[in-house]
PDB file of C-alpha atoms and ligand atoms in Angstrom:
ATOM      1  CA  UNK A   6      59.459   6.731  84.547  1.00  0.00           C
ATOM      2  CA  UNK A   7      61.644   9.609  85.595  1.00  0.00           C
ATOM      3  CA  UNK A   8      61.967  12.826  82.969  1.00  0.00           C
ATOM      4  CA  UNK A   9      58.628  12.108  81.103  1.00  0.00           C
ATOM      5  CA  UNK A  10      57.032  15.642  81.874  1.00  0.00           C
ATOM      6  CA  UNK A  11      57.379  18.784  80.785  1.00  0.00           C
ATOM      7  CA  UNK A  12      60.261  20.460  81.926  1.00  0.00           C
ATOM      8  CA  UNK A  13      59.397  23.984  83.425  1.00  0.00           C
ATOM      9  CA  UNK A  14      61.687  26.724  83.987  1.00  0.00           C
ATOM     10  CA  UNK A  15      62.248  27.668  87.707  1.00  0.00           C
ATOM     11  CA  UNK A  16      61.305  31.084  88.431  1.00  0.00           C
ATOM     12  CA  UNK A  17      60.967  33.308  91.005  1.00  0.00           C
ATOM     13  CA  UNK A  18      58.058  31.981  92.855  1.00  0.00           C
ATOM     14  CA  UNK A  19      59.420  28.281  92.740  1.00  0.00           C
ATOM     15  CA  UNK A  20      62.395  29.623  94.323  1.00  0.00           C
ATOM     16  CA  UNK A  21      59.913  31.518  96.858  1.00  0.00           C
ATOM     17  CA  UNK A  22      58.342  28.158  97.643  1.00  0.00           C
ATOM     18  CA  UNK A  23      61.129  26.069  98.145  1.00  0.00           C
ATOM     19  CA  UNK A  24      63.163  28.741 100.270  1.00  0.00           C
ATOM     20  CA  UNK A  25      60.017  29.159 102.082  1.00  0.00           C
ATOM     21  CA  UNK A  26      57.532  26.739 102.126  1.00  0.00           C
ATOM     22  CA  UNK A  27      59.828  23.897 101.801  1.00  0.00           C
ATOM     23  CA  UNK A  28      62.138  25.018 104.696  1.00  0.00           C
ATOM     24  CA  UNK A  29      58.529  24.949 106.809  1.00  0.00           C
ATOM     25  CA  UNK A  30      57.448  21.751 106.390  1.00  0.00           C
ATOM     26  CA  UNK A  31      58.544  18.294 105.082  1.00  0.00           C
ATOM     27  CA  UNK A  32      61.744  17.685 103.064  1.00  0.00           C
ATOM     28  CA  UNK A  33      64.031  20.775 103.055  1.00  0.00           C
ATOM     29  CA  UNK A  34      62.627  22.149 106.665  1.00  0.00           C
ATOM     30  CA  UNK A  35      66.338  20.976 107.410  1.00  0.00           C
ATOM     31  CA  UNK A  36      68.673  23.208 105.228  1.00  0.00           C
ATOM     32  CA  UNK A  37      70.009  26.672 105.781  1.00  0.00           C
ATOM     33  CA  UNK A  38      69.670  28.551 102.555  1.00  0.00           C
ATOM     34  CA  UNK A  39      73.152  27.860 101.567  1.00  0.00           C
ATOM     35  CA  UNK A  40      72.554  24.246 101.847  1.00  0.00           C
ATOM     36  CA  UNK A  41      69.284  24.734  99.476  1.00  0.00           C
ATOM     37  CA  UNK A  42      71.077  27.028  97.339  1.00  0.00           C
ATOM     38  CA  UNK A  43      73.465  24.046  96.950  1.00  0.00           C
ATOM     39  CA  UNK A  44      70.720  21.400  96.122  1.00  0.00           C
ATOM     40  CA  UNK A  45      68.586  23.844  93.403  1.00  0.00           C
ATOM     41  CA  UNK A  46      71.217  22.809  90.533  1.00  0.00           C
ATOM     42  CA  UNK A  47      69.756  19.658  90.690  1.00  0.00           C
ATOM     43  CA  UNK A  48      66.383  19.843  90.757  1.00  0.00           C
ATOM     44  CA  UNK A  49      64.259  19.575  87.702  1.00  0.00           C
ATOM     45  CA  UNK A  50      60.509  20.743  87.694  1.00  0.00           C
ATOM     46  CA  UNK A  51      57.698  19.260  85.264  1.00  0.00           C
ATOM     47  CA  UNK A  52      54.728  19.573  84.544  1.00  0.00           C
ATOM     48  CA  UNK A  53      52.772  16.012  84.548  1.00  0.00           C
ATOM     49  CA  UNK A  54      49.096  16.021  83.124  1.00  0.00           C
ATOM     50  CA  UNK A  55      46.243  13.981  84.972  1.00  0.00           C
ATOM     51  CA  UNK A  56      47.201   9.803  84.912  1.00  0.00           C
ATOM     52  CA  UNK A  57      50.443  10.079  84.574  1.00  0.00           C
ATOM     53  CA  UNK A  58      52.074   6.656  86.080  1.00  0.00           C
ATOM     54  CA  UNK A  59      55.239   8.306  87.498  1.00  0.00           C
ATOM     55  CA  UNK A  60      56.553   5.337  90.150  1.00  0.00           C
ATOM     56  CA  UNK A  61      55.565   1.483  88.443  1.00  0.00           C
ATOM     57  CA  UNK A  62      55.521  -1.038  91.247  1.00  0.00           C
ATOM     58  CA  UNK A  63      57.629  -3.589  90.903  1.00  0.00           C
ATOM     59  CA  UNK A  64      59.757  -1.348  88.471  1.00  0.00           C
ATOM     60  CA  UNK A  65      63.144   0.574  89.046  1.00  0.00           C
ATOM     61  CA  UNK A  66      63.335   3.492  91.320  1.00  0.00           C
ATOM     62  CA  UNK A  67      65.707   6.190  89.416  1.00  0.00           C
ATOM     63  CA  UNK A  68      64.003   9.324  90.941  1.00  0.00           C
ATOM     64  CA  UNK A  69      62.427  11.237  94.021  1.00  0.00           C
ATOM     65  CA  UNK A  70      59.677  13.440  93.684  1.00  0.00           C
ATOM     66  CA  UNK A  71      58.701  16.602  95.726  1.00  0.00           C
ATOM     67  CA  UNK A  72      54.461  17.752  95.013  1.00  0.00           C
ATOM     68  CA  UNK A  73      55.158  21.613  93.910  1.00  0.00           C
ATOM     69  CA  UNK A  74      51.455  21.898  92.800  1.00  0.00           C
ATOM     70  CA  UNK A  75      48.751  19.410  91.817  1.00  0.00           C
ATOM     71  CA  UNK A  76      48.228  15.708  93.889  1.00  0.00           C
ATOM     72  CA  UNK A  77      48.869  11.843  93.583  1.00  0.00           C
ATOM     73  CA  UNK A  78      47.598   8.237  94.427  1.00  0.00           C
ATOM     74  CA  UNK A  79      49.141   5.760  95.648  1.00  0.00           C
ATOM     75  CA  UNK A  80      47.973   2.103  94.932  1.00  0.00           C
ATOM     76  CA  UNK A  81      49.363  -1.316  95.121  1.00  0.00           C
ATOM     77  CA  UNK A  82      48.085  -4.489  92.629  1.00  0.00           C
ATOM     78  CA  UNK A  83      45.679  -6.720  94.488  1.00  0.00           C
ATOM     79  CA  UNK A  84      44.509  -3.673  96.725  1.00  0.00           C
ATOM     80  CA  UNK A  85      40.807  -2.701  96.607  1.00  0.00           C
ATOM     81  CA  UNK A  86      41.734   0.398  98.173  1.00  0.00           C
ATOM     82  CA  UNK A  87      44.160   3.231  97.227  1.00  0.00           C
ATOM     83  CA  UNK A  88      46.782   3.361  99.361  1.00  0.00           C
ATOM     84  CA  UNK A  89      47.481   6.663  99.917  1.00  0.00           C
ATOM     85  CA  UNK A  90      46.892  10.176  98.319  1.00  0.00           C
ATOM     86  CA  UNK A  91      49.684  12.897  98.510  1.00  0.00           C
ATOM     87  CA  UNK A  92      49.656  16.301  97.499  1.00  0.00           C
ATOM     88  CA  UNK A  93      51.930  20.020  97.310  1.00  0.00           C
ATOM     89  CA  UNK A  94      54.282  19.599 100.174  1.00  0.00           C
ATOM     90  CA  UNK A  95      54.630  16.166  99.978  1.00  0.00           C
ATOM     91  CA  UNK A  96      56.974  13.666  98.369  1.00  0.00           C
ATOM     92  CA  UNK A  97      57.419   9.994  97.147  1.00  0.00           C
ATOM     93  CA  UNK A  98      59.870   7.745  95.797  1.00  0.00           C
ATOM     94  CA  UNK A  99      61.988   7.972  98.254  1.00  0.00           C
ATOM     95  CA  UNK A 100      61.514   4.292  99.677  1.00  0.00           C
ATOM     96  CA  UNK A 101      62.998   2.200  96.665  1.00  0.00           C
ATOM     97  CA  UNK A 102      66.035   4.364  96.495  1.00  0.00           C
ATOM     98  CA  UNK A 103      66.741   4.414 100.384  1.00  0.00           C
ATOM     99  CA  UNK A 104      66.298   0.632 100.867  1.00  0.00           C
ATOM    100  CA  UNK A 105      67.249  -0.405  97.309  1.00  0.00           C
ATOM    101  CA  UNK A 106      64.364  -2.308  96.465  1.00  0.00           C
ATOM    102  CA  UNK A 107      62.319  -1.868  93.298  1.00  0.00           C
ATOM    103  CA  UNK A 108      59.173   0.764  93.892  1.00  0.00           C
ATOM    104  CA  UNK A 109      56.808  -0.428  96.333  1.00  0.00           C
ATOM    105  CA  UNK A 110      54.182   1.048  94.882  1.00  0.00           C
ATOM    106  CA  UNK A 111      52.706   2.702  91.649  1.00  0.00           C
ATOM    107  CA  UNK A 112      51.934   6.514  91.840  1.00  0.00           C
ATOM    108  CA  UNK A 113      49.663   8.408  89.340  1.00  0.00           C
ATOM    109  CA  UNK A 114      48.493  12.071  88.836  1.00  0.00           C
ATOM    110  CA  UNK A 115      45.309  12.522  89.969  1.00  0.00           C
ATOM    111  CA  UNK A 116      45.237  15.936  88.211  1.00  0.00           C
ATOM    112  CA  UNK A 117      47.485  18.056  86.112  1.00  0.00           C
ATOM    113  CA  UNK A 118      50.549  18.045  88.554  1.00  0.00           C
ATOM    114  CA  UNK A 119      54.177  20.152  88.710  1.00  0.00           C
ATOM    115  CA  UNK A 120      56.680  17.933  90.772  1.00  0.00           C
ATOM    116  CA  UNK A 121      60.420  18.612  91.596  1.00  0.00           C
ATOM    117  CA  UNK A 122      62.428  15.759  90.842  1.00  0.00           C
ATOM    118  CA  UNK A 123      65.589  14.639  91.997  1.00  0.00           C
ATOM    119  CA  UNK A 124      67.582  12.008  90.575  1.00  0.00           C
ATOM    120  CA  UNK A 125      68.959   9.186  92.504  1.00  0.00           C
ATOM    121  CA  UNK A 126      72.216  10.113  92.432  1.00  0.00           C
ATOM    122  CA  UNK A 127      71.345  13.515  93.547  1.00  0.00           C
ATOM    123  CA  UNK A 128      69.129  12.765  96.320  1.00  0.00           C
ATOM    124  CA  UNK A 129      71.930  10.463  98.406  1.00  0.00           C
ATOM    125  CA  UNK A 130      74.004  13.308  97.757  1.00  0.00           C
ATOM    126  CA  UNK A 131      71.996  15.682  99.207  1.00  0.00           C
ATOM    127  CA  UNK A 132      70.745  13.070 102.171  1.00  0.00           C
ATOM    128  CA  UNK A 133      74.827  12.354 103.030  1.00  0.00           C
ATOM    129  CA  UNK A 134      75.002  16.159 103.212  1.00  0.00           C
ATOM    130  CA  UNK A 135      72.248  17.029 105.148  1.00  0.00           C
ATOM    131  CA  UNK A 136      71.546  14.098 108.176  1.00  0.00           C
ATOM    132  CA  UNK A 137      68.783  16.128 109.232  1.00  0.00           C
ATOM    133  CA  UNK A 138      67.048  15.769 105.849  1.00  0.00           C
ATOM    134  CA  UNK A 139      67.938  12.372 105.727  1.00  0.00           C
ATOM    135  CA  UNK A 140      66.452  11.193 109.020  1.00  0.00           C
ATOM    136  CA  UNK A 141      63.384  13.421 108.406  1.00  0.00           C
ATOM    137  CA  UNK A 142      63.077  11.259 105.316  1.00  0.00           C
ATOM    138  CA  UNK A 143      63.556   7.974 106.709  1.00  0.00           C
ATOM    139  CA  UNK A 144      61.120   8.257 109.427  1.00  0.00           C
ATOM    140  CA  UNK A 145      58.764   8.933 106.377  1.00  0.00           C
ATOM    141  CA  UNK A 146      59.791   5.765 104.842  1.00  0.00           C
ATOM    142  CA  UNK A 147      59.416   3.823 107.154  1.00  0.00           C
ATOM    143  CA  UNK A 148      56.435   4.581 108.297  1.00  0.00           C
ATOM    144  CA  UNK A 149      54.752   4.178 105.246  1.00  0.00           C
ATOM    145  CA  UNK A 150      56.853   0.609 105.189  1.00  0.00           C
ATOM    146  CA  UNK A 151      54.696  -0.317 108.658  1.00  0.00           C
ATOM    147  CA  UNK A 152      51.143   1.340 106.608  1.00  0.00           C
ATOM    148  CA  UNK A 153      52.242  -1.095 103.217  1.00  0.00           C
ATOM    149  CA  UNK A 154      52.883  -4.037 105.831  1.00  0.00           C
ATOM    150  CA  UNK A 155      49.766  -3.464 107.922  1.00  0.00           C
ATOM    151  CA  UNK A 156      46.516  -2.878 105.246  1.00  0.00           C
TER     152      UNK A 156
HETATM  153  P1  CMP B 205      58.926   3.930  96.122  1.00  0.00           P
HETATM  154  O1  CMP B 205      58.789   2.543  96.653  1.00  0.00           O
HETATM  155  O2  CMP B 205      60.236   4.353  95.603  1.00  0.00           O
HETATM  156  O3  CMP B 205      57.839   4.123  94.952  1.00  0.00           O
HETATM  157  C1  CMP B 205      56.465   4.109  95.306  1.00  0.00           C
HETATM  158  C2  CMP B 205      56.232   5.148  96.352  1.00  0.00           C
HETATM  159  O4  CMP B 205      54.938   5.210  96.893  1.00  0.00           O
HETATM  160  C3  CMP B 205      57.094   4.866  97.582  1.00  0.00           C
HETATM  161  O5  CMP B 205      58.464   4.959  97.242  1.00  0.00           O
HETATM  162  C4  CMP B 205      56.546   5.879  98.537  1.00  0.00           C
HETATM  163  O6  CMP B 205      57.080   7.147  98.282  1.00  0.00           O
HETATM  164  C5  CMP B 205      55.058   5.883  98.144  1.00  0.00           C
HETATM  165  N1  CMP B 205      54.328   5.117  99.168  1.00  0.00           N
HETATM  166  C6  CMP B 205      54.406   3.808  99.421  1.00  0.00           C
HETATM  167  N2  CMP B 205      53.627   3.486 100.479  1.00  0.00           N
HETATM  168  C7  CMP B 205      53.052   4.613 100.904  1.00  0.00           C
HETATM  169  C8  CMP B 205      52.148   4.934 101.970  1.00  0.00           C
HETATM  170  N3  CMP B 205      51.694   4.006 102.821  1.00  0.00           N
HETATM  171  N4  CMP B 205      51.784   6.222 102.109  1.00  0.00           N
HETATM  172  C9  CMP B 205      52.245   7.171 101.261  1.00  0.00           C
HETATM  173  N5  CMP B 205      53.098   6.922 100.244  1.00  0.00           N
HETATM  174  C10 CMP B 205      53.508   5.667 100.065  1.00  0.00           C
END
């Protein structure tokens, strides 16, 4: 699933984003700029267009994905309902490689859509670094654990 989009060169304004926006809210609010400056070599950005499966359910979770620009859906087999829609800011993925379990869930662009990516191996690196992040990400995870368990 992971590496299927179009890779996109970071420039300036990416940068401005994740040093600023990022550090705001969500996922990187945690790190002091050396930390981020640490955790930019590994981060990929691409460019997805609109129904792009990105996380299979049921499938192998190799990646974590950060919403630069653009928005995703959530859903689970059997559901009538979506399960959840995320969008710039937010991030997914992250369950199946914290609790080691195969994705929980399939997520597909809703429109065309830029995400950062991390790669497994790269994101518990950068969670063992940074316990803030990490706990910021688990509380996440497991609250959409109690939503999957509850609808
Ligand atoms: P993962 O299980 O790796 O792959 C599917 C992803 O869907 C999952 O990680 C979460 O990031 C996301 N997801 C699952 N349940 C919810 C939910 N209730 N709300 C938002 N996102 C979810």
């Amino acid at each position: 699933m992971a590496g299927n989009g179009k890779s996109v060169r970071l420039g300036e304004g990416e940068y401005r984003w994740l040093e600023k926006g990022l550090r705001g809210m969500g996922f990187f609010a945690k790190l002091s700029l050396k930390e981020l400056a640490g955790v930019l070599p590994y981060i990929h950005l691409e460019d997805h267009p609109k129904g792009r499966v990105l996380c299979k359910e049921g499938g192998k979770g190799d990646s974590f994905f950060l919403i630069y620009k653009g928005g995703v859906e959530v859903s689970k087999k059997n559901w009538d309902k979506p399960v959840a829609k995320l969008k710039e800011g937010q991030f997914f993925g992250e369950m199946s490689l914290l609790f080691g379990h195969p994705r929980n869930a399939t997520v597909k662009t809703l429109k065309p859509t830029q995400l950062f990516e991390l790669k497994a191996n790269d994101f518990s690196r950068i969670l063992k670094k940074n316990p803030g992040v990490a706990k910021t990400v688990r509380k996440v995870a497991d609250e959409r654990r109690r939503a999957l368990a509850q609808i």
